[in-house]
Amino acid sequence: MDFPILYLRKGAERRLRAGHLWVYSNEVDTQRSPLPGFEPGAQVQVRASNDKPMGVAFVNPHALICGRLISRDADHGMTPKRLTDRMEAALSLRERLFDKPFYRWVFGDSDGLSGLVVDRFGDVVVVQISTAGMEQMKDAIVRAVQRLAHSRVIVLKNDGKMRKVEGLDTYVEFAHGPEADTVLVEENGARFEVPLAGGQKTGWFYDHRMNRQRLQAYAPGKKVLDVFSYVGGWGIQAACAGASQVTCVDASSSAVDAVHHNAKLNGLENVDTIEGDAFDALKALADEKEKFDIVVLDPPALIPRRRDQKAGEQAYARLNQLGLRLLERDGLLVSASCSMHLSQEKLIDIIRGSGRKIDRFVQLLEQGHQAPDHPIVPGIPETDYIKSCFVRSLTGFL
């Protein structure tokens, strides 16, 4: 098949050769291939400055990431069959990993499907498309989900921020099956009802699954504070594992309502909530001399862009200091981050500094990262974003 050609500047092919899949607009030789000449979502052949073919990419001349490689074979791009084959390969991995159909089925670039995320909740599948190229494959994606999973409901939850960058409209659409407000999730022995159309992202965050499982080993008999709790993922799993008391903190009233609903769903009577800003709530609890055996901090990305690095690191430091202050003498801090721009090493350093500032002796017990249904591609650092630290905090120990 003949594709329009996108030429790279000299040396710009190095990242692609090293395993990455993205082309930035400032890496394009716009003299040989002017970006305005490409249709958003079209497939193009990418060539190095010496004319060597690098593969086929989806192109969007209006986006900073203007090319996303979908094939290393320069003669063959994305077709409905290739899309279905890759979704089938992704599904086979998840079916080996998990005994029930609750997982992230497709994780974008990590599964060779840049711009596509698919989450599975039993017989309900939620699809998120974030690029112009994948938007053109929308019908093929729905057909592939139907063929491979025989899903009762397929939801297109295309309301993410990336779509605006790509020049795409936002919408939520039930592409197959009856409309529903909520969906049931099972994770680590707990059950949750989460919002579909009105929820965050796809409605649930499978990425911390293994870290929430780790928490269960520490939870029996403990008083737990779950900050930025959303619908209670960490706290309710701790309560199911035998925590004596759980308090969930979130700024959203609908999230707080969902925590109470999910506590009842699991037969729990020891879960309460605080509705409000997390930093304000933590300060108020400290002023009231409240103490907890375990504090979980799982904020949204506090460093959404590289230019937010300094302010974001300061926010993580304030948050971890507040969390450590609320711990009993021999307490456990679970400090998590989903900021791709914050490394595991930097998070540990922030916790170290926070401990020294308030005179706590801290021991790093465990480190966790994203669950295996969010595979990391070594050549694409952006696929490695989740981290968690399980830290024991001792007062007056040393």
XYZ file of C-alpha atoms in Angstrom:
398
model
C 0.000 0.000 0.000
C 1.252 3.507 -0.825
C 1.349 5.867 2.149
C 2.128 9.592 2.285
C 5.687 10.061 3.581
C 6.648 11.815 6.816
C 10.360 12.675 6.785
C 12.336 13.045 10.014
C 15.124 15.509 10.723
C 18.646 14.147 10.892
C 19.110 12.090 14.064
C 15.418 12.171 14.997
C 15.051 8.462 14.266
C 17.224 7.437 17.241
C 14.338 7.209 19.723
C 12.281 5.073 17.317
C 15.246 2.757 16.795
C 15.630 2.469 20.578
C 12.041 1.236 20.921
C 9.869 4.332 21.280
C 6.799 4.841 19.082
C 6.263 8.619 19.108
C 7.312 11.342 16.695
C 7.231 14.948 17.940
C 6.392 17.789 15.567
C 9.840 19.378 16.029
C 11.436 16.136 14.798
C 9.769 16.382 11.395
C 11.597 17.720 8.337
C 8.878 20.184 7.392
C 10.725 21.239 4.250
C 10.365 17.764 2.731
C 7.036 16.922 4.382
C 5.058 20.015 5.531
C 2.786 18.996 8.419
C -0.287 20.929 7.185
C -0.333 18.615 4.183
C -1.418 15.626 6.298
C -4.971 14.720 7.297
C -5.455 14.137 11.060
C -5.720 10.391 11.659
C -4.177 9.381 8.322
C -1.563 6.637 8.109
C 1.875 7.695 6.881
C 5.184 6.025 6.160
C 7.877 7.428 8.465
C 11.339 7.796 6.940
C 14.670 8.821 8.438
C 16.584 11.716 6.879
C 18.603 9.226 4.805
C 15.318 7.931 3.318
C 15.385 4.659 5.293
C 11.794 3.551 6.121
C 11.077 3.352 9.867
C 7.487 2.078 9.732
C 3.899 3.300 9.484
C 2.341 5.797 11.912
C -0.933 7.536 12.594
C -0.339 11.231 11.987
C -1.933 14.354 13.438
C -0.371 17.607 12.209
C -2.090 19.617 14.981
C -0.640 17.686 17.951
C 2.776 17.928 19.615
C 3.041 14.136 19.298
C 2.305 14.276 15.585
C 3.147 10.650 14.776
C 2.475 7.381 16.582
C 4.119 4.299 15.100
C 1.702 1.416 14.587
C 3.906 -0.848 12.464
C 7.648 -1.366 11.969
C 6.796 -2.808 8.563
C 6.827 0.245 6.291
C 4.521 -1.411 3.766
C 1.720 -2.453 6.120
C -0.268 -0.181 8.414
C -3.222 -0.628 10.733
C -6.152 -2.632 9.385
C -9.208 -4.052 11.158
C -7.540 -7.474 11.101
C -4.272 -6.194 12.575
C -6.233 -4.312 15.244
C -8.207 -7.461 16.132
C -5.031 -9.575 16.227
C -3.373 -7.170 18.661
C -6.461 -6.997 20.856
C -6.552 -10.800 20.868
C -2.875 -10.957 21.876
C -3.555 -8.457 24.674
C -6.562 -10.469 25.834
C -4.590 -13.719 25.954
C -2.086 -12.122 28.360
C -4.811 -10.853 30.709
C -6.595 -14.219 30.693
C -3.333 -15.856 31.798
C -2.871 -13.292 34.568
C -6.341 -13.171 36.101
C -8.971 -15.807 36.790
C -11.892 -13.382 36.391
C -12.613 -10.917 33.559
C -11.769 -7.746 35.492
C -8.680 -6.017 34.101
C -7.216 -3.445 31.727
C -7.515 -5.292 28.439
C -5.622 -2.796 26.235
C -2.996 -0.372 27.538
C -2.255 1.825 24.526
C 1.353 1.827 23.313
C 2.218 -1.124 25.572
C -0.071 -3.339 23.483
C 0.876 -1.801 20.134
C -2.358 0.206 20.042
C -1.348 3.810 20.660
C -4.325 5.963 21.578
C -6.547 3.085 22.752
C -7.419 1.982 26.285
C -9.924 -0.798 26.999
C -11.068 -1.842 30.483
C -13.108 -4.973 31.098
C -15.651 -5.297 33.903
C -17.126 -8.764 33.481
C -19.579 -8.522 30.590
C -19.191 -4.724 30.345
C -16.312 -3.220 28.344
C -15.323 0.457 28.456
C -13.333 1.844 25.511
C -11.363 5.109 25.544
C -10.023 6.526 22.281
C -7.639 9.477 22.585
C -6.141 9.977 19.107
C -7.441 10.890 15.660
C -5.952 7.715 14.177
C -7.744 5.409 16.601
C -10.969 7.406 16.196
C -10.976 6.330 12.555
C -10.803 2.700 13.751
C -13.773 3.136 16.128
C -16.162 0.760 14.336
C -13.434 -1.869 13.972
C -12.669 -1.596 17.711
C -16.318 -2.196 18.645
C -16.510 -5.191 16.285
C -13.292 -6.636 17.749
C -14.610 -6.314 21.315
C -17.845 -8.047 20.318
C -16.022 -10.846 18.531
C -13.380 -11.490 21.195
C -15.333 -10.931 24.425
C -19.034 -11.262 23.441
C -19.702 -8.348 25.770
C -23.226 -7.486 26.867
C -22.421 -3.758 27.011
C -19.771 -1.707 25.193
C -19.299 1.916 26.272
C -17.245 4.472 24.336
C -16.043 6.810 27.101
C -14.378 9.331 24.850
C -14.256 12.352 27.140
C -10.561 12.509 28.084
C -8.343 15.615 27.931
C -6.147 14.162 25.183
C -8.992 14.343 22.682
C -8.967 18.147 22.794
C -5.229 18.116 22.016
C -5.997 15.889 19.022
C -8.808 18.166 17.844
C -11.501 15.569 18.600
C -14.976 16.062 20.043
C -15.730 14.517 23.441
C -18.662 12.176 23.943
C -19.904 9.149 25.868
C -21.815 6.590 23.823
C -23.229 3.142 24.465
C -22.079 1.401 21.292
C -23.671 -1.938 22.172
C -26.195 -3.214 24.696
C -28.406 -1.426 27.220
C -27.359 1.827 28.882
C -26.286 1.591 32.522
C -25.265 4.112 35.202
C -22.900 1.829 37.128
C -20.814 -1.276 36.668
C -19.665 -3.934 39.143
C -15.934 -4.468 39.724
C -14.301 -7.338 41.596
C -10.759 -6.875 42.867
C -8.739 -8.749 45.492
C -11.849 -10.297 47.026
C -13.808 -7.037 47.303
C -16.691 -5.755 45.193
C -17.373 -2.217 44.060
C -20.081 -0.460 42.118
C -18.533 2.366 40.124
C -20.046 5.023 37.845
C -19.870 4.432 34.114
C -20.716 7.544 32.106
C -20.040 10.028 34.913
C -17.035 8.373 36.569
C -13.342 9.233 36.433
C -11.532 7.841 33.360
C -13.146 4.427 32.678
C -14.705 4.328 36.161
C -11.989 2.341 37.943
C -8.196 2.304 38.316
C -6.841 -1.224 37.909
C -3.231 0.028 37.931
C -2.802 -0.146 41.747
C -4.397 -3.602 42.030
C -1.257 -5.381 43.275
C -0.409 -2.556 45.699
C -3.902 -2.696 47.202
C -3.393 -6.437 47.576
C -0.118 -5.764 49.426
C -1.966 -3.471 51.832
C -4.280 -6.303 52.875
C -1.396 -8.109 54.598
C -0.832 -5.091 56.887
C -4.499 -4.236 57.535
C -5.876 -6.757 60.093
C -6.771 -5.002 63.346
C -5.487 -1.623 62.157
C -7.069 1.836 61.986
C -6.715 3.010 58.365
C -6.965 6.415 56.669
C -7.507 6.308 52.878
C -6.832 9.767 51.350
C -8.042 10.626 47.817
C -10.171 7.522 48.200
C -12.455 7.967 45.141
C -14.953 5.085 45.624
C -12.928 3.452 48.410
C -10.540 1.175 46.513
C -7.798 1.044 49.151
C -9.899 1.556 52.277
C -12.632 -0.946 51.555
C -10.098 -3.608 50.590
C -8.320 -2.942 53.892
C -11.636 -3.297 55.741
C -12.390 -6.555 53.914
C -8.963 -7.797 55.047
C -9.804 -7.130 58.709
C -8.985 -3.486 59.454
C -10.676 -2.394 62.681
C -11.708 1.039 61.369
C -11.384 2.784 57.996
C -11.830 6.477 57.166
C -12.011 7.525 53.508
C -11.300 11.116 52.413
C -12.389 12.592 49.080
C -13.444 16.021 47.792
C -16.284 14.614 45.655
C -19.672 14.139 47.302
C -20.614 11.454 44.751
C -17.386 9.579 45.524
C -18.120 9.751 49.252
C -21.638 8.416 48.628
C -20.099 5.588 46.587
C -17.794 4.687 49.490
C -20.803 4.183 51.777
C -22.603 2.185 49.092
C -19.572 -0.042 48.491
C -19.070 -0.588 52.208
C -22.638 -1.938 52.413
C -22.052 -4.006 49.281
C -19.240 -5.799 51.127
C -21.152 -6.079 54.425
C -18.899 -3.582 56.218
C -19.996 -1.381 59.109
C -16.616 0.090 60.080
C -16.082 2.520 57.175
C -16.693 6.255 57.589
C -15.912 9.221 55.355
C -14.707 12.814 55.301
C -15.786 14.979 52.383
C -13.355 17.776 51.586
C -9.982 18.857 50.269
C -7.360 16.264 51.211
C -4.778 18.754 52.514
C -7.399 20.560 54.612
C -8.756 17.268 55.956
C -5.282 16.041 56.942
C -4.517 19.324 58.745
C -7.854 19.177 60.585
C -7.222 15.583 61.690
C -3.770 16.590 62.972
C -5.270 19.541 64.869
C -7.738 17.119 66.471
C -4.782 14.886 67.522
C -6.179 11.956 65.521
C -3.819 9.031 64.924
C -3.929 6.080 62.531
C -2.007 2.838 62.197
C -1.978 3.098 58.390
C -2.244 6.172 56.154
C -2.698 5.687 52.401
C -1.923 8.624 50.092
C -2.963 8.006 46.481
C -3.389 11.457 44.901
C -4.140 12.268 41.272
C -1.085 13.241 39.214
C 0.355 16.253 41.051
C 2.889 16.739 38.229
C 0.685 16.592 35.106
C 3.312 18.303 32.907
C 7.062 18.674 33.143
C 6.734 22.395 33.783
C 4.770 21.523 36.967
C 7.748 19.570 38.380
C 8.820 21.926 41.171
C 5.325 22.780 42.422
C 4.286 19.120 42.173
C 7.266 17.861 44.167
C 6.505 20.459 46.850
C 2.889 19.225 46.961
C 4.049 15.606 47.375
C 6.352 16.736 50.198
C 3.554 18.575 52.038
C 1.243 15.604 51.578
C 3.749 13.074 52.916
C 4.611 15.250 55.919
C 0.923 15.519 56.796
C 0.460 11.787 56.365
C 3.450 10.924 58.552
C 2.241 13.277 61.316
C -1.012 11.319 61.567
C 0.668 7.960 62.156
C 0.922 6.178 65.469
C 4.456 5.702 66.796
C 4.907 2.465 64.806
C 2.719 3.217 61.786
C 2.676 2.456 58.082
C 2.598 5.093 55.351
C 1.555 3.914 51.887
C 2.668 6.709 49.566
C 1.579 6.311 45.952
C 2.009 8.348 42.800
C 0.638 8.184 39.264
C 2.775 11.110 38.042
C 4.903 9.878 35.162
C 7.309 12.788 35.784
C 8.008 11.671 39.370
C 10.507 8.807 39.546
C 10.424 6.095 42.186
C 13.787 7.374 43.428
C 12.462 10.919 43.787
C 9.353 9.743 45.650
C 11.579 7.843 48.106
C 13.719 10.961 48.540
C 10.613 13.068 49.218
C 9.496 10.572 51.888
C 13.012 10.587 53.390
C 12.996 14.387 53.539
C 9.485 14.456 54.976
C 10.504 12.031 57.699
C 13.589 14.062 58.627
C 11.597 17.311 58.712
C 9.266 15.982 61.412
C 11.903 13.831 63.154
C 10.623 10.416 62.110
C 12.803 7.336 61.549
C 11.456 5.727 58.360
C 12.045 2.246 56.955
C 11.153 1.397 53.356
C 9.508 -2.044 53.582
C 8.202 -2.597 50.067
C 8.030 -0.889 46.705
C 5.264 -1.503 44.189
C 4.474 -0.480 40.647
C 1.639 -0.952 38.202
C -0.200 -4.245 37.803
C 0.812 -6.536 34.903
C -2.280 -5.621 32.889
C -0.439 -2.269 32.499
C 2.746 -3.673 30.909
C 5.789 -1.429 30.623
C 7.697 -1.124 27.336
C 11.343 -0.425 28.242
C 11.800 1.873 25.231
C 8.752 3.970 26.210
C 9.311 5.526 29.662
C 5.807 7.034 29.534
C 4.343 3.532 30.009
C 6.017 3.314 33.452
C 4.084 5.694 35.707
C 2.727 3.990 38.840
C 4.785 3.688 41.982
C 4.111 3.042 45.661
C 6.202 2.948 48.816
C 5.259 1.058 51.975
C 7.093 2.901 54.736
C 7.248 2.139 58.445
C 7.476 5.271 60.575
C 8.917 5.260 64.094
C 8.829 8.179 66.551
C 11.668 8.611 69.068
C 13.387 5.468 67.790
C 16.745 6.968 66.889
